[in-house]
Short mmCIF file of C-alpha atoms in Angstrom, two decimals:
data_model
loop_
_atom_site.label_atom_id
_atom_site.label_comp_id
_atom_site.label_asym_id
_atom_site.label_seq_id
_atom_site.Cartn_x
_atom_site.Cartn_y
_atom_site.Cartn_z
CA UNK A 1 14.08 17.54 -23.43
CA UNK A 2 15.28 16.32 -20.03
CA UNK A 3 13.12 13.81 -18.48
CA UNK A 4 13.53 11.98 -14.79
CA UNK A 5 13.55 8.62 -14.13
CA UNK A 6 11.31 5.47 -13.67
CA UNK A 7 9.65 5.45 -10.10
CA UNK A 8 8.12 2.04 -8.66
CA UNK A 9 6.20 2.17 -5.08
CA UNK A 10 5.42 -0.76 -3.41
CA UNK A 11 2.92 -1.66 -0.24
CA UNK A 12 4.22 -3.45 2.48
CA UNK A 13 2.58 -4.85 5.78
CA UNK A 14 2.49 -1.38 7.45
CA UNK A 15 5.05 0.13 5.70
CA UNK A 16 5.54 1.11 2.40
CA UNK A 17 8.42 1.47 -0.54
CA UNK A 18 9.31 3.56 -3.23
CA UNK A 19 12.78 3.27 -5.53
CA UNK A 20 13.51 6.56 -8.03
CA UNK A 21 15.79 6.19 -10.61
CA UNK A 22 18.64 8.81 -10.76
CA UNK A 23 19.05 8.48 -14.70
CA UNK A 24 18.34 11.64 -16.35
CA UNK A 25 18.37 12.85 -19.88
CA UNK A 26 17.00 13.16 -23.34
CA UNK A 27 15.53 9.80 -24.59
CA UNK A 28 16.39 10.71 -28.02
CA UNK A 29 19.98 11.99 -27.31
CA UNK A 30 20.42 9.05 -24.90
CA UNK A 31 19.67 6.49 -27.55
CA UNK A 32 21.33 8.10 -29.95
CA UNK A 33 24.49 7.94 -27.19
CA UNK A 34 23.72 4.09 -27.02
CA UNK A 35 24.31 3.32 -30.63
CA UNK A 36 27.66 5.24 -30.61
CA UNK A 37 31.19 3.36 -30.68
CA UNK A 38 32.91 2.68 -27.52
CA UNK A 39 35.58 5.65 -29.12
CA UNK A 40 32.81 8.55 -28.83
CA UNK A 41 30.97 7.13 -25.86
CA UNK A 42 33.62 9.69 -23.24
CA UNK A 43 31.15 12.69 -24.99
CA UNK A 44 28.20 11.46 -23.74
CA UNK A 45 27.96 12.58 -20.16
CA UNK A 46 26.36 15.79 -20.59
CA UNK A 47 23.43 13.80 -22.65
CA UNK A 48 22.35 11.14 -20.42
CA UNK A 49 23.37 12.40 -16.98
CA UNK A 50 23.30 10.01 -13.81
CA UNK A 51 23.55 13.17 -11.15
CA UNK A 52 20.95 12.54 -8.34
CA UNK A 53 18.42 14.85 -9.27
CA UNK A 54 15.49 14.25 -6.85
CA UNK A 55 11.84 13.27 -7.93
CA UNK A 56 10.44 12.35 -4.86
CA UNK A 57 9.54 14.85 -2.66
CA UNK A 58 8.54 14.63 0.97
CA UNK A 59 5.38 16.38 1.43
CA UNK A 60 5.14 16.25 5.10
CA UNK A 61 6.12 13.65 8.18
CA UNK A 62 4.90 10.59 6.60
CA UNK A 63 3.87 11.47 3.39
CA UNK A 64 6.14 11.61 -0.13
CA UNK A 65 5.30 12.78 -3.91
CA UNK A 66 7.30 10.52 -6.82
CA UNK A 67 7.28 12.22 -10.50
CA UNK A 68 8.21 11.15 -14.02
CA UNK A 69 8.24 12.85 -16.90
CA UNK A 70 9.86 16.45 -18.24
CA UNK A 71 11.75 17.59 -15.27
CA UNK A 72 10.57 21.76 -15.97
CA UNK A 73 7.35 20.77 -15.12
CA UNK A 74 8.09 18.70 -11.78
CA UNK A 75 9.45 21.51 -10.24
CA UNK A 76 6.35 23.65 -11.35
CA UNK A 77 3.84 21.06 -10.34
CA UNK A 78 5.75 20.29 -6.98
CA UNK A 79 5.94 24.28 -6.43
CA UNK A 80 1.98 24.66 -7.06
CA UNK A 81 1.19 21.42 -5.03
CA UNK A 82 3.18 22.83 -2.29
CA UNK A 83 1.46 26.02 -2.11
CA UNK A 84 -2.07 24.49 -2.14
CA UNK A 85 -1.01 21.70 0.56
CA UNK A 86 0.00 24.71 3.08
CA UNK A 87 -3.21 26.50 1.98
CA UNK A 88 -5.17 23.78 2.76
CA UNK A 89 -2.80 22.76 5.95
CA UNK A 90 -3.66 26.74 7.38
CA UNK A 91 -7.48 25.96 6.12
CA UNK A 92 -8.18 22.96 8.08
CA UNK A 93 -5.70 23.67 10.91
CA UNK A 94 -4.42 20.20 10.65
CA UNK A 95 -1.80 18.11 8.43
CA UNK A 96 -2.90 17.50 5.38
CA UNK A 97 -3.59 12.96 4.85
CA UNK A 98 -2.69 11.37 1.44
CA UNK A 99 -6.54 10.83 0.17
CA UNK A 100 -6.62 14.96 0.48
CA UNK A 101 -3.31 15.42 -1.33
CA UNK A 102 -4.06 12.88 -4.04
CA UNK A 103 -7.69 15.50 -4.72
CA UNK A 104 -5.20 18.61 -4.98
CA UNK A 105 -2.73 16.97 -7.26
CA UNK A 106 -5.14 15.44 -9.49
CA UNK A 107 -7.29 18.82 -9.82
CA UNK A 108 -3.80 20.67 -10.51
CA UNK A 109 -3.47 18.56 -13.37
CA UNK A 110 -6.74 18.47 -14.84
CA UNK A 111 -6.78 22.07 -15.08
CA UNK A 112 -4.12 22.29 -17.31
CA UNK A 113 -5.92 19.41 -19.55
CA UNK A 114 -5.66 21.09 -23.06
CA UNK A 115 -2.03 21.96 -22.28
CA UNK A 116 -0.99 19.25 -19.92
CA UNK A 117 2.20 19.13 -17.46
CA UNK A 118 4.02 15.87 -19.20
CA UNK A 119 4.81 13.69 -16.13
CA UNK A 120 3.08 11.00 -14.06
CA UNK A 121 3.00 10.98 -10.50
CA UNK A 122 2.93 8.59 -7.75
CA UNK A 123 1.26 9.89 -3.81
CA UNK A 124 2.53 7.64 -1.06
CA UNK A 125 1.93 8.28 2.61
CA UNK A 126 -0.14 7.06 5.89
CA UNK A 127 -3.39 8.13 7.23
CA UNK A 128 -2.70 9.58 10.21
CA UNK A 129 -6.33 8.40 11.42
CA UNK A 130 -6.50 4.77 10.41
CA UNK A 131 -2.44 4.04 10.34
CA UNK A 132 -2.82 2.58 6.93
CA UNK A 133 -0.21 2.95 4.15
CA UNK A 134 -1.64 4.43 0.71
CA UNK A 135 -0.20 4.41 -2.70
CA UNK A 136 -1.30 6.16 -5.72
CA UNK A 137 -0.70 6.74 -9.46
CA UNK A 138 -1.71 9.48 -11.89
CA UNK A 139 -1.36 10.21 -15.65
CA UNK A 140 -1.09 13.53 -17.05
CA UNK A 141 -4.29 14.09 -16.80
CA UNK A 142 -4.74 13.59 -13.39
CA UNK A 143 -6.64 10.21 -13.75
CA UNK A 144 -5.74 8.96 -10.48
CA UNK A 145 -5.13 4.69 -9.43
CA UNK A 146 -5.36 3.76 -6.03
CA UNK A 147 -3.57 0.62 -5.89
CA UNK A 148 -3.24 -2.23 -3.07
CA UNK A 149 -0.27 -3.59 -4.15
CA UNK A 150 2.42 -1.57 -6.78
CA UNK A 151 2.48 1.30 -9.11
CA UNK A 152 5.12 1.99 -11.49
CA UNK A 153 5.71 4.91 -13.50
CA UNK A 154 8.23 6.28 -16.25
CA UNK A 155 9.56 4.33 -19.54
CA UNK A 156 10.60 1.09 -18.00
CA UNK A 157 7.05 0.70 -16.59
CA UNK A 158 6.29 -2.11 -18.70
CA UNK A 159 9.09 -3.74 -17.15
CA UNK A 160 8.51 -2.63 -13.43
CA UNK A 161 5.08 -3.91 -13.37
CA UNK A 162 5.92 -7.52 -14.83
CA UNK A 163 9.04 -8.14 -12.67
CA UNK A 164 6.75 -6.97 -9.39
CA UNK A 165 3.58 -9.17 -10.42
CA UNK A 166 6.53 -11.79 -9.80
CA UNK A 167 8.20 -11.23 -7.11
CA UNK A 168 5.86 -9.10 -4.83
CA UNK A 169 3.37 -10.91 -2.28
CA UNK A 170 0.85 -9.39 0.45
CA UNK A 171 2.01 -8.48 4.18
CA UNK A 172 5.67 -7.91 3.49
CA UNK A 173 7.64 -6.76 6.55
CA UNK A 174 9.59 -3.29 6.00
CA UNK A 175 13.35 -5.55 5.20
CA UNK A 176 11.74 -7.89 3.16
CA UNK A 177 9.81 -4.83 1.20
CA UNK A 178 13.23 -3.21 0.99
CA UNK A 179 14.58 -7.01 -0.86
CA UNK A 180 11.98 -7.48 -2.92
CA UNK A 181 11.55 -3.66 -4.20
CA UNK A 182 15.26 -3.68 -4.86
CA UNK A 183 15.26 -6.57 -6.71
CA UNK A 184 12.01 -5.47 -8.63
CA UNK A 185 13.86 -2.23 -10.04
CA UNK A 186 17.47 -3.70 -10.23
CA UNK A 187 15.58 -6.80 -12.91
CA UNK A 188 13.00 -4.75 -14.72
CA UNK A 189 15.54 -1.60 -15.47
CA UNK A 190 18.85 -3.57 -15.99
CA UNK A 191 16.70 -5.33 -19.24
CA UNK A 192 17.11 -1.84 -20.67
CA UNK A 193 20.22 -0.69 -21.78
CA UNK A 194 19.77 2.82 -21.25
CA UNK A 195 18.89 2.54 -17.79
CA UNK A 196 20.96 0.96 -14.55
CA UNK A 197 22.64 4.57 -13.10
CA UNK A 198 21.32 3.62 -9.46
CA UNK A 199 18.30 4.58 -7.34
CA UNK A 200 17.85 6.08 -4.66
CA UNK A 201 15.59 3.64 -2.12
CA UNK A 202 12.68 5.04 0.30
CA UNK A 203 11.30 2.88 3.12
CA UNK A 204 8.56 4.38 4.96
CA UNK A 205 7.24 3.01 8.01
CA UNK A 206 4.92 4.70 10.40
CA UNK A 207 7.09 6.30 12.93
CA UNK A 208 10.30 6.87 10.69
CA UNK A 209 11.59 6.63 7.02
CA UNK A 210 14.82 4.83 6.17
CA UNK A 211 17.17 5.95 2.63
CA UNK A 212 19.28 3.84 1.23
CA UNK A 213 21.31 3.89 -1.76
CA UNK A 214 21.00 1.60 -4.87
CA UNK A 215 23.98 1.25 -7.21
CA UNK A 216 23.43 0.24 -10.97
CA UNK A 217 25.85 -1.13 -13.54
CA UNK A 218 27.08 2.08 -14.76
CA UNK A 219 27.44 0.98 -18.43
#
């Protein structure tokens, strides 16, 4: 059972952040890798795989879609989302705003409720009315979390959210949200030793979005 990364999303002073983990792989199978000898460890690679499979998804100009869980159904919930976003876009005849997205997402995955899609998600974007950046975290269920600070989502959660209760403060400026987001996930995931295969970094400001690449220990 392949499952994607640990995503953590941060809110900045007009700007926002949010860091996905390229690690991929079979929890089971990875641990399982872990406890190995150094001898067998070369057999490993097509277990816990550190390719940059992508779960965040942009979603429109200023808008992006982070997902955790069993990687089958993040490309079926990102293809449904996607279809009701443009039927909504061609509805309203306007771009669709995070609030609205957040509503679609969360009813996609209530529906399913007695056989859920097994991954968390995270909406991040701007209002293009009031300018103001937006986070927000879901279960399975859909249970949605609108947060004014940090979400986190994926195994190393626990870790995320104690490492950013430390080091994040209010009104950060988009290159001190890119320090302090990078040092969040670089902390909480290298504590775990099957994590630490890079991330890929996301800064999104209001008039462009910035990419940068995060390299782990590689262990």
């Amino acid at each position: 059972m392949d499952k994607a990364g640990n995503v953590l999303a941060m809110l900045g002073k007009d700007c926002l952040g949010i860091v996905s983990e390229y690690c991929i792989g079979s929890q089971d199978q990875a641990e399982e890798a872990a406890s190995t000898s150094a001898a067998a460890s070369t057999s490993t690679g097509a277990e816990t795989d550190c390719s940059e499979l992508n779960n965040v998804f942009k979603f429109g100009e200023r808008l992006l879609v982070g997902f955790s869980g069993l990687n089958t159904d993040i490309l079926e919930v990102r293809s449904q989302l996607r279809f009701r976003k443009n039927m909504h876009e061609l509805k309203e005849n306007c771009d669709i705003n995070p609030v609205a997205l957040t509503n679609l997402l969360s009813n996609l995955l209530y529906e399913h409720r007695f056989g859920p899609f097994l991954i968390e998600s995270i909406v991040a974007g701007f209002d293009q009315d009031t300018m103001e950046p937006y986070i927000c975290s879901m279960d399975l269920l859909g249970q949605a979390n609108v947060a004014k600070d940090f979400v986190a989502l994926g195994k190393g959660s626990d870790q995320l959210y104690g490492v950013s209760q430390a080091l994040w403060r209010p009104n950060l400026e988009a290159d001190q949200l890119f320090e302090v987001i990078c040092q969040s996930a670089v902390c909480a995931l290298h504590r775990d030793s099957l994590r630490g295969w890079g991330s890929k970094v996301m800064i999104l400001e209001f008039d462009q979005l910035t990419e940068h690449t995060m390299k782990g220990r590689v262990d």
